[in-house]
PDB file of C-alpha atoms in Angstrom:
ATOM      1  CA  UNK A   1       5.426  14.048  21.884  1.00 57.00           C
ATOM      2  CA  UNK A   2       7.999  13.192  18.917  1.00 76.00           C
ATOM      3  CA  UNK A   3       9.926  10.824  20.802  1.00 84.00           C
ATOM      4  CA  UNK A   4       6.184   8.986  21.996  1.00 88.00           C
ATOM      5  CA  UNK A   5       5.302   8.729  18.918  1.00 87.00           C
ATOM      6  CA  UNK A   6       8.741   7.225  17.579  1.00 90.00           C
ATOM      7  CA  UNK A   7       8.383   4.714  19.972  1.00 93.00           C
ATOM      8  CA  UNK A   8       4.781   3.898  19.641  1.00 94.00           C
ATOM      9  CA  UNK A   9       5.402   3.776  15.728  1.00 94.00           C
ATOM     10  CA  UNK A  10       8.719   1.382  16.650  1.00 93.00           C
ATOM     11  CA  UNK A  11       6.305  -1.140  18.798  1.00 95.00           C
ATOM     12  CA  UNK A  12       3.719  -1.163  16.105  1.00 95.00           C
ATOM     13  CA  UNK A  13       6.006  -1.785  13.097  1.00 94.00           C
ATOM     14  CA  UNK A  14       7.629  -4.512  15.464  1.00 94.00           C
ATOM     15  CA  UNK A  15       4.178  -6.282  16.251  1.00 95.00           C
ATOM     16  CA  UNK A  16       2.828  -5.821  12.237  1.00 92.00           C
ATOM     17  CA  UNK A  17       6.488  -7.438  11.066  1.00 94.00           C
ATOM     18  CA  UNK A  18       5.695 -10.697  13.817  1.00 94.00           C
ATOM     19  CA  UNK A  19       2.353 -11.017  13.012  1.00 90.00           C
ATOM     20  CA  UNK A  20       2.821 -10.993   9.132  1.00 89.00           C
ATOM     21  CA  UNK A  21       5.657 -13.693   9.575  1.00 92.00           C
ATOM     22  CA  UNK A  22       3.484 -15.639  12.176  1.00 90.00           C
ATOM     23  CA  UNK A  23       0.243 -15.605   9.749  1.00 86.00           C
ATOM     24  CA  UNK A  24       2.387 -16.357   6.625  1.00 86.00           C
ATOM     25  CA  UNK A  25       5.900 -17.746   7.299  1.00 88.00           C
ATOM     26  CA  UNK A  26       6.791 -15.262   4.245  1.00 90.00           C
ATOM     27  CA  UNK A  27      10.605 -15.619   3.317  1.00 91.00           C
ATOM     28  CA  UNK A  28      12.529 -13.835   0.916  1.00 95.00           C
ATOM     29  CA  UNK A  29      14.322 -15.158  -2.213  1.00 95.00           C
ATOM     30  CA  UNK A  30      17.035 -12.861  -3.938  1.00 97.00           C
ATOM     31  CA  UNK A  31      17.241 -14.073  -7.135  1.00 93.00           C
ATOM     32  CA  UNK A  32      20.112 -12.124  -9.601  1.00 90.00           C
ATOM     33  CA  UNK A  33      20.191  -9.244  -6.798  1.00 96.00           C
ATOM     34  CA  UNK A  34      21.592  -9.017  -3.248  1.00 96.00           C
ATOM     35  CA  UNK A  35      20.285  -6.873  -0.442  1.00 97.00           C
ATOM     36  CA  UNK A  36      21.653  -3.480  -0.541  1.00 96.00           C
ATOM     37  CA  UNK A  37      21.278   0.332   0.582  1.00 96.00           C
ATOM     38  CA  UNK A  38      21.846   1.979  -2.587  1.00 96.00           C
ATOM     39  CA  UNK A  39      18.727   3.934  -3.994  1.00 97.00           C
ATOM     40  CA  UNK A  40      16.406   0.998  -5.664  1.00 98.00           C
ATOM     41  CA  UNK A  41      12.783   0.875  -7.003  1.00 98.00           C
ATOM     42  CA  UNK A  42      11.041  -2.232  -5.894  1.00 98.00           C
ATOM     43  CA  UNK A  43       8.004  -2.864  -8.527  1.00 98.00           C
ATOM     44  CA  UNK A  44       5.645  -5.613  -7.851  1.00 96.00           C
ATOM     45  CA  UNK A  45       2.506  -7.610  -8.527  1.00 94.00           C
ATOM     46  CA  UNK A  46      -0.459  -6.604  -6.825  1.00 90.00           C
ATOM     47  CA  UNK A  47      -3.073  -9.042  -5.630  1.00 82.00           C
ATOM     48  CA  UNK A  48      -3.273  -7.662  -2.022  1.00 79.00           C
ATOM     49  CA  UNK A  49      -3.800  -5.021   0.226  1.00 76.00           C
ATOM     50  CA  UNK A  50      -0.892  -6.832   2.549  1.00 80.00           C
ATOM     51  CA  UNK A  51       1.504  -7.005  -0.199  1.00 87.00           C
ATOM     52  CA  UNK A  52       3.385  -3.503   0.239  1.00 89.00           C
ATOM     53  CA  UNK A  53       3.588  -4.724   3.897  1.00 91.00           C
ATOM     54  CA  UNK A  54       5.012  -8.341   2.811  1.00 92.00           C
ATOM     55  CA  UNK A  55       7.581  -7.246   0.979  1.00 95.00           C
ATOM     56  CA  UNK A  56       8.853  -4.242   3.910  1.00 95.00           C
ATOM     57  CA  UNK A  57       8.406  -7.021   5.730  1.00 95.00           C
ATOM     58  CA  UNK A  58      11.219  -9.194   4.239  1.00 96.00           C
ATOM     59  CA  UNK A  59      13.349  -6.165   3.697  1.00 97.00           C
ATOM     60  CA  UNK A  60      16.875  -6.624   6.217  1.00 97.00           C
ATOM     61  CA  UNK A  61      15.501  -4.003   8.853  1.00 96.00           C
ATOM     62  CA  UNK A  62      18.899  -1.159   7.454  1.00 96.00           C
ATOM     63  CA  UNK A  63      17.001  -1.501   3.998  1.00 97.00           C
ATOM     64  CA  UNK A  64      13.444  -1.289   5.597  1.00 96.00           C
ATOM     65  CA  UNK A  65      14.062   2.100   7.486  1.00 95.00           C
ATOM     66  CA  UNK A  66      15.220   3.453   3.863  1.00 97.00           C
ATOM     67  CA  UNK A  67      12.309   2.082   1.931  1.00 98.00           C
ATOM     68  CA  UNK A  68       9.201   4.146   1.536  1.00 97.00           C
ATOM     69  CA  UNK A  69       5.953   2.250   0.518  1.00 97.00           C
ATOM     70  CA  UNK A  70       3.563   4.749  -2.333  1.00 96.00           C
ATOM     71  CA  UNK A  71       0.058   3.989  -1.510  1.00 92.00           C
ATOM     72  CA  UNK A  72      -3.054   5.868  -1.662  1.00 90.00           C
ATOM     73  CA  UNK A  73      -4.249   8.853   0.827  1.00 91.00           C
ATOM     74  CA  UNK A  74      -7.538   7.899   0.045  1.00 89.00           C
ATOM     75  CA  UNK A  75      -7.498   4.785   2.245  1.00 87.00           C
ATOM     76  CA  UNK A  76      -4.347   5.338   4.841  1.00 90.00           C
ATOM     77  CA  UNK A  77      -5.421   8.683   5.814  1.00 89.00           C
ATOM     78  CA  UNK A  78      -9.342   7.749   6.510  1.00 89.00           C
ATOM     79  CA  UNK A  79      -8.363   6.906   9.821  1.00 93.00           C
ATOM     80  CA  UNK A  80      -6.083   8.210  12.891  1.00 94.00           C
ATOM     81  CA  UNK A  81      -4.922   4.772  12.938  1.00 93.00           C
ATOM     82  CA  UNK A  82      -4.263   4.411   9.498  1.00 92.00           C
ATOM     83  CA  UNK A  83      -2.565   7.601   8.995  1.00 94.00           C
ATOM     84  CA  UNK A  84      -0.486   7.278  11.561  1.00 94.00           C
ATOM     85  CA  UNK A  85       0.857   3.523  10.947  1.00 94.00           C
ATOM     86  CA  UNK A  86       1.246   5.148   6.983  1.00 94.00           C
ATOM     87  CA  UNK A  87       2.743   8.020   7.801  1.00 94.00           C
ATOM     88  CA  UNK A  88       4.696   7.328  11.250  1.00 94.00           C
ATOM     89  CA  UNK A  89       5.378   3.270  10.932  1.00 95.00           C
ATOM     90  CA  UNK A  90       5.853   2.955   7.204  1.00 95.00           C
ATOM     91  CA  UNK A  91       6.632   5.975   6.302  1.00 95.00           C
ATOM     92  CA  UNK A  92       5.053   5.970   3.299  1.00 96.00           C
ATOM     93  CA  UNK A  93       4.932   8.155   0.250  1.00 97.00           C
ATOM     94  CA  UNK A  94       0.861   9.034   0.471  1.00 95.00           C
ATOM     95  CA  UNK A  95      -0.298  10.466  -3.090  1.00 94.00           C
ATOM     96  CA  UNK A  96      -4.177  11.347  -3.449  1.00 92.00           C
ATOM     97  CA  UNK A  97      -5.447   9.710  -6.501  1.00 86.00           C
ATOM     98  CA  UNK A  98      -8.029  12.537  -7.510  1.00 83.00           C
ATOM     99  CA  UNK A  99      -6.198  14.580 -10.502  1.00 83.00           C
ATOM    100  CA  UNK A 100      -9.328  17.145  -9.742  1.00 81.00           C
ATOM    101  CA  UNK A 101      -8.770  17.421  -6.326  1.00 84.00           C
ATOM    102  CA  UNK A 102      -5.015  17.028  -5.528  1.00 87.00           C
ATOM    103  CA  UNK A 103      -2.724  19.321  -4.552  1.00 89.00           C
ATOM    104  CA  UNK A 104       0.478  17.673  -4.735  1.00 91.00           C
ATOM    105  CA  UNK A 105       1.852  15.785  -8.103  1.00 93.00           C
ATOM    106  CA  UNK A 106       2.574  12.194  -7.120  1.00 95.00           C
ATOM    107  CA  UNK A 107       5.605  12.191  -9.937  1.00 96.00           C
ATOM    108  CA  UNK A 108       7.150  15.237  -7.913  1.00 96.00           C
ATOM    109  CA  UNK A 109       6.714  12.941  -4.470  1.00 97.00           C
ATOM    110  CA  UNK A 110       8.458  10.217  -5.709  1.00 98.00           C
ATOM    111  CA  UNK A 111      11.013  11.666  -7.097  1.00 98.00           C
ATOM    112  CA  UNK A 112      11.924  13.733  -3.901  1.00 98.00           C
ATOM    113  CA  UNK A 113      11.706  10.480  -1.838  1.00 98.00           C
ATOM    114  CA  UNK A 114      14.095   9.129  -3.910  1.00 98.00           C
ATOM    115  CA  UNK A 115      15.912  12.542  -3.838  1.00 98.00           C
ATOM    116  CA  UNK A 116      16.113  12.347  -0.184  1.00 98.00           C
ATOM    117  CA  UNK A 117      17.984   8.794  -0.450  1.00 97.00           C
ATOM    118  CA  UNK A 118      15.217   6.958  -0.279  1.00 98.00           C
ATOM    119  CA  UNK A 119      13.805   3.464  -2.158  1.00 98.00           C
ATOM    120  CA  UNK A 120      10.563   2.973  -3.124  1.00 98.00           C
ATOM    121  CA  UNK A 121       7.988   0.250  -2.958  1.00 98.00           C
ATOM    122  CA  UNK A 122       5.732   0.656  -6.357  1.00 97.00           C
ATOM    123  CA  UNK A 123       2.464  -1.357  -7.862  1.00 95.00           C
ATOM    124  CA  UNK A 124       3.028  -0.727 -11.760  1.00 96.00           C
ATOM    125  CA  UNK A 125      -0.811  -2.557 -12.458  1.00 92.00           C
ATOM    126  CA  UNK A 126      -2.121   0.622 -10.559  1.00 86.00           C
ATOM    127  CA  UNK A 127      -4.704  -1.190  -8.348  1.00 82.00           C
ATOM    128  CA  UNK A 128      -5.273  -4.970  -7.204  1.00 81.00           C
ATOM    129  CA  UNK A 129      -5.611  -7.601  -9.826  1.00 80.00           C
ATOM    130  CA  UNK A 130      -7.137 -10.742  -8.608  1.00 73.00           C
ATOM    131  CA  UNK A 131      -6.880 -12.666 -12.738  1.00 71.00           C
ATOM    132  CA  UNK A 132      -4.170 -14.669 -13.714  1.00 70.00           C
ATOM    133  CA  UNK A 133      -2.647 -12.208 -16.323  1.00 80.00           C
ATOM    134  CA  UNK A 134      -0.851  -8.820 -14.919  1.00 86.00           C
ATOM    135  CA  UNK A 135      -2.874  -5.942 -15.871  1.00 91.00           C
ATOM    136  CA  UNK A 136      -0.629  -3.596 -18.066  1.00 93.00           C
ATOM    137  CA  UNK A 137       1.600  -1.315 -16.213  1.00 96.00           C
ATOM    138  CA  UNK A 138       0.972   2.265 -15.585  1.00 95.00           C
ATOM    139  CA  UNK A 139       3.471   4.926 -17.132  1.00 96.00           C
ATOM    140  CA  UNK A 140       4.877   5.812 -14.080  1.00 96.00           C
ATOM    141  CA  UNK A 141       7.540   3.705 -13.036  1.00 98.00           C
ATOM    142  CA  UNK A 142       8.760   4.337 -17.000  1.00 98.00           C
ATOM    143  CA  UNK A 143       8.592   8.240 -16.039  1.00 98.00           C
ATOM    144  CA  UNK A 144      10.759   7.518 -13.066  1.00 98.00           C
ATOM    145  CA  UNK A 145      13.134   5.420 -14.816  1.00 98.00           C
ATOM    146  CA  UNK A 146      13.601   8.115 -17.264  1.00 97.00           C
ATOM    147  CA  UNK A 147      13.934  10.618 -14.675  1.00 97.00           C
ATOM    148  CA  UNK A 148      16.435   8.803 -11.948  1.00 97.00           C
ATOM    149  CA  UNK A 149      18.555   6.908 -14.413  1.00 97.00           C
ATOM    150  CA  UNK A 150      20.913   5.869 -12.173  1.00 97.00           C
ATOM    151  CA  UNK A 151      18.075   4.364  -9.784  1.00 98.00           C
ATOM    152  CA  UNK A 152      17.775   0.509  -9.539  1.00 98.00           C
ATOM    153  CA  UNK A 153      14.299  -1.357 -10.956  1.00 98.00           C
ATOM    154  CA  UNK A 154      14.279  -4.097  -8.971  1.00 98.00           C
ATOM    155  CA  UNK A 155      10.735  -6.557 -10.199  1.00 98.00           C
ATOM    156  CA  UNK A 156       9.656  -8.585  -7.007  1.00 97.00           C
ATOM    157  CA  UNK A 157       6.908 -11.591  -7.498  1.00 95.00           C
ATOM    158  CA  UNK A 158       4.683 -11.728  -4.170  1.00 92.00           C
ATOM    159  CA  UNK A 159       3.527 -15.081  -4.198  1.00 88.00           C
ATOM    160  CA  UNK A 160       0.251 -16.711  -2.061  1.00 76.00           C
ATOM    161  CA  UNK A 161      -1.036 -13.266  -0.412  1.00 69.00           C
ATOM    162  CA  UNK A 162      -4.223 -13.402  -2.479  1.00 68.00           C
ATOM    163  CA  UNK A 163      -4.899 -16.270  -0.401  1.00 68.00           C
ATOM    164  CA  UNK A 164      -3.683 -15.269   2.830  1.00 67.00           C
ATOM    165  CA  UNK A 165      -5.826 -11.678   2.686  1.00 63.00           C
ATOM    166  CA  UNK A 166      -8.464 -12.104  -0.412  1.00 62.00           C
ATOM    167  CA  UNK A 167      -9.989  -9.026  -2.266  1.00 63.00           C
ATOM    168  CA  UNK A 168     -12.993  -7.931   0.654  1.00 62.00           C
ATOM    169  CA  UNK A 169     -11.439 -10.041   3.407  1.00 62.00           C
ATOM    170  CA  UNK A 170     -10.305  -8.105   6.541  1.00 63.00           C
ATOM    171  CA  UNK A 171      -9.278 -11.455   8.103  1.00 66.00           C
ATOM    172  CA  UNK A 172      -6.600 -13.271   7.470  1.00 69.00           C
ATOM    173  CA  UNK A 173      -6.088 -17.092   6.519  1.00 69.00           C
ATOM    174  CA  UNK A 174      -2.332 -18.747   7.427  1.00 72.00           C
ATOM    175  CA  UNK A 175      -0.954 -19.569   4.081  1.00 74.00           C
ATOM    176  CA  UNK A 176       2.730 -19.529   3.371  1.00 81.00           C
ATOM    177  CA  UNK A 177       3.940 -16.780   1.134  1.00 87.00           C
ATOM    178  CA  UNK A 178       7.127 -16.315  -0.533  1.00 91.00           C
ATOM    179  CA  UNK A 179       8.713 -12.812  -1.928  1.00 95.00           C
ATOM    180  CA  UNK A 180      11.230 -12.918  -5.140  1.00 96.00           C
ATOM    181  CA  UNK A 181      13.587 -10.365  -5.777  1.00 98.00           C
ATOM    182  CA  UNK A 182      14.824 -10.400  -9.313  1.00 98.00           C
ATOM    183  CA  UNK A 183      18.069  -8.224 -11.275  1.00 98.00           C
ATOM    184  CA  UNK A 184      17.583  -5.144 -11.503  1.00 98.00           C
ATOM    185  CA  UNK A 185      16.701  -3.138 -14.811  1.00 98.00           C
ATOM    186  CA  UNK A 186      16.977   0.362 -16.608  1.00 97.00           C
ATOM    187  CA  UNK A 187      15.563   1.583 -19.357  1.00 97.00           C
ATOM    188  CA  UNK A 188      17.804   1.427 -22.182  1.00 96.00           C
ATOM    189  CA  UNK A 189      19.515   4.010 -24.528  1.00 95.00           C
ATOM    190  CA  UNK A 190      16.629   4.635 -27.349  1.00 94.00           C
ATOM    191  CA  UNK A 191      13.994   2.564 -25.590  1.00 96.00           C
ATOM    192  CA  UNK A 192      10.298   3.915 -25.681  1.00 96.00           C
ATOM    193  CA  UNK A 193       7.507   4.019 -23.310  1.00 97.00           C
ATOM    194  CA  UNK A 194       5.735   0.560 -24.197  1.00 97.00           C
ATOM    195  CA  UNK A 195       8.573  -1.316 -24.984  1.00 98.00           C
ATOM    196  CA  UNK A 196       9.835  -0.551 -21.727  1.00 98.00           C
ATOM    197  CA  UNK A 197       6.937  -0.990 -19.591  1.00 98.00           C
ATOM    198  CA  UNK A 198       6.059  -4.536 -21.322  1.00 97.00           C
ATOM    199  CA  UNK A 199       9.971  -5.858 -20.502  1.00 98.00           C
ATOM    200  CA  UNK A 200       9.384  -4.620 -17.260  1.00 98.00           C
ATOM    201  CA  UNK A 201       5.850  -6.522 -16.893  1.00 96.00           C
ATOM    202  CA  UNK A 202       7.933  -9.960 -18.193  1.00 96.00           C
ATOM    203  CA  UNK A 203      10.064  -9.366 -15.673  1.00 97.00           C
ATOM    204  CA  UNK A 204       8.418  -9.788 -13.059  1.00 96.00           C
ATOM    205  CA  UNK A 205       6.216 -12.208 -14.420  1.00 93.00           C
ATOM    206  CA  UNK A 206       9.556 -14.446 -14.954  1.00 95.00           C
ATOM    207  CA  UNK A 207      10.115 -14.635 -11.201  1.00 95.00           C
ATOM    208  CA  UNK A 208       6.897 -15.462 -10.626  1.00 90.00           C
ATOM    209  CA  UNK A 209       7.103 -20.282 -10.119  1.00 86.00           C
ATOM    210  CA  UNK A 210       4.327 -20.652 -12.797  1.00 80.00           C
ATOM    211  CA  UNK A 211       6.181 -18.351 -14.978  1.00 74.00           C
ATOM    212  CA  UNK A 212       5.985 -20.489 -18.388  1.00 60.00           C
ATOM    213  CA  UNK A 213       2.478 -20.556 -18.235  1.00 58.00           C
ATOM    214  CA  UNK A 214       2.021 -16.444 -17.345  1.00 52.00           C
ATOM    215  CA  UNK A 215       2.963 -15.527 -21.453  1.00 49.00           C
ATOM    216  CA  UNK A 216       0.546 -15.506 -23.840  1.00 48.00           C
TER     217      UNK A 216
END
């Protein structure tokens, strides 16, 4: 049963990889940061329910199989379809959103993802923002900074998805969609809470082509 499943997960991570290049001709940039194994954060703008799978997308396929998407249980694990492409094709870090109801912390998740040699795929805004300014980030990805020093942030602009899958659309429209990879960051001897989670906002704002007109 293990081994049908591996494969059936293998075939549908294939087919959702060639249809999301197909439907948006997505390429990667890697701007001030090269492709690489080592343990890595990738924090990103969220305008999309495609965009975790945009950027594994564009991930070279040795990076993909260590990078772990966190997304909600709430929504991947609704379905037997969902759960098992979020579970069995991305492997993804599932954390229920419901402090009342949880069981598991989704710090303590994270953390032993990464523990396990893992990367991680991370939304800082917290849920889909559809204006033209970021929403401020969550405390989280400062939390796991301060916790996994010697982890890479890694801000990544995802550019056009909004377009290609809008906010209530379960169809998508071809548009061509670009990911940007900037240097990675750590938070800095001394540095507190807002002050890092704003520099880490600008930062990906910066790699994002309208970036001059993104600052207030």
């Amino acid at each position: 049963m293990n081994s049908i499943l591996a494969i059936a997960a293998k075939i549908t991570g294939f087919s959702i990889i060639s249809f999301s290049r197909f439907i948006t001709a997505v390429f990667a940039n890697w701007d001030g940061v090269r492709p690489s194994r080592r343990r890595r954060i990738y924090f990103a703008n969220h305008v999309s329910n495609g965009d975790f799978i945009l950027l594994w997308t564009v991930l070279p396929p040795p990076i993909r199989k260590l990078t772990r998407p966190v997304a909600a249980a709430d929504y991947w694990l609704t379905s037997k379809l969902k759960a098992f492409i979020g579970r069995n094709v991305f492997n993804a870090v599932l954390i229920d959103r419901n402090r009342d109801t949880r069981v598991l912390d989704p710090m303590e998740q994270m953390l032993e993802a990464l523990d396990e040699g893992n990367s991680l795929i991370i939304f800082p805004e917290g849920q889909r923002n559809t204006t033209e300014q970021m929403l401020p980030f969550k405390p989280g990805i400062f939390h796991l900074a301060e916790k996994r020093p010697d982890v890479e942030l890694v801000p990544v602009w995802i550019e056009n998805l909004n377009r290609v899958l809008p906010k209530g659309e379960i169809i998508p429209i071809p548009f061509a969609c670009s990911v940007t990879f900037g240097a990675p960051i750590h938070l800095q001897d001394g540095e507190d809470k807002q002050t890092f989670l704003k520099r880490a906002e600008t930062c990906v704002l910066n790699l994002s082509p309208d970036a001059g007109n993104n600052h207030d």
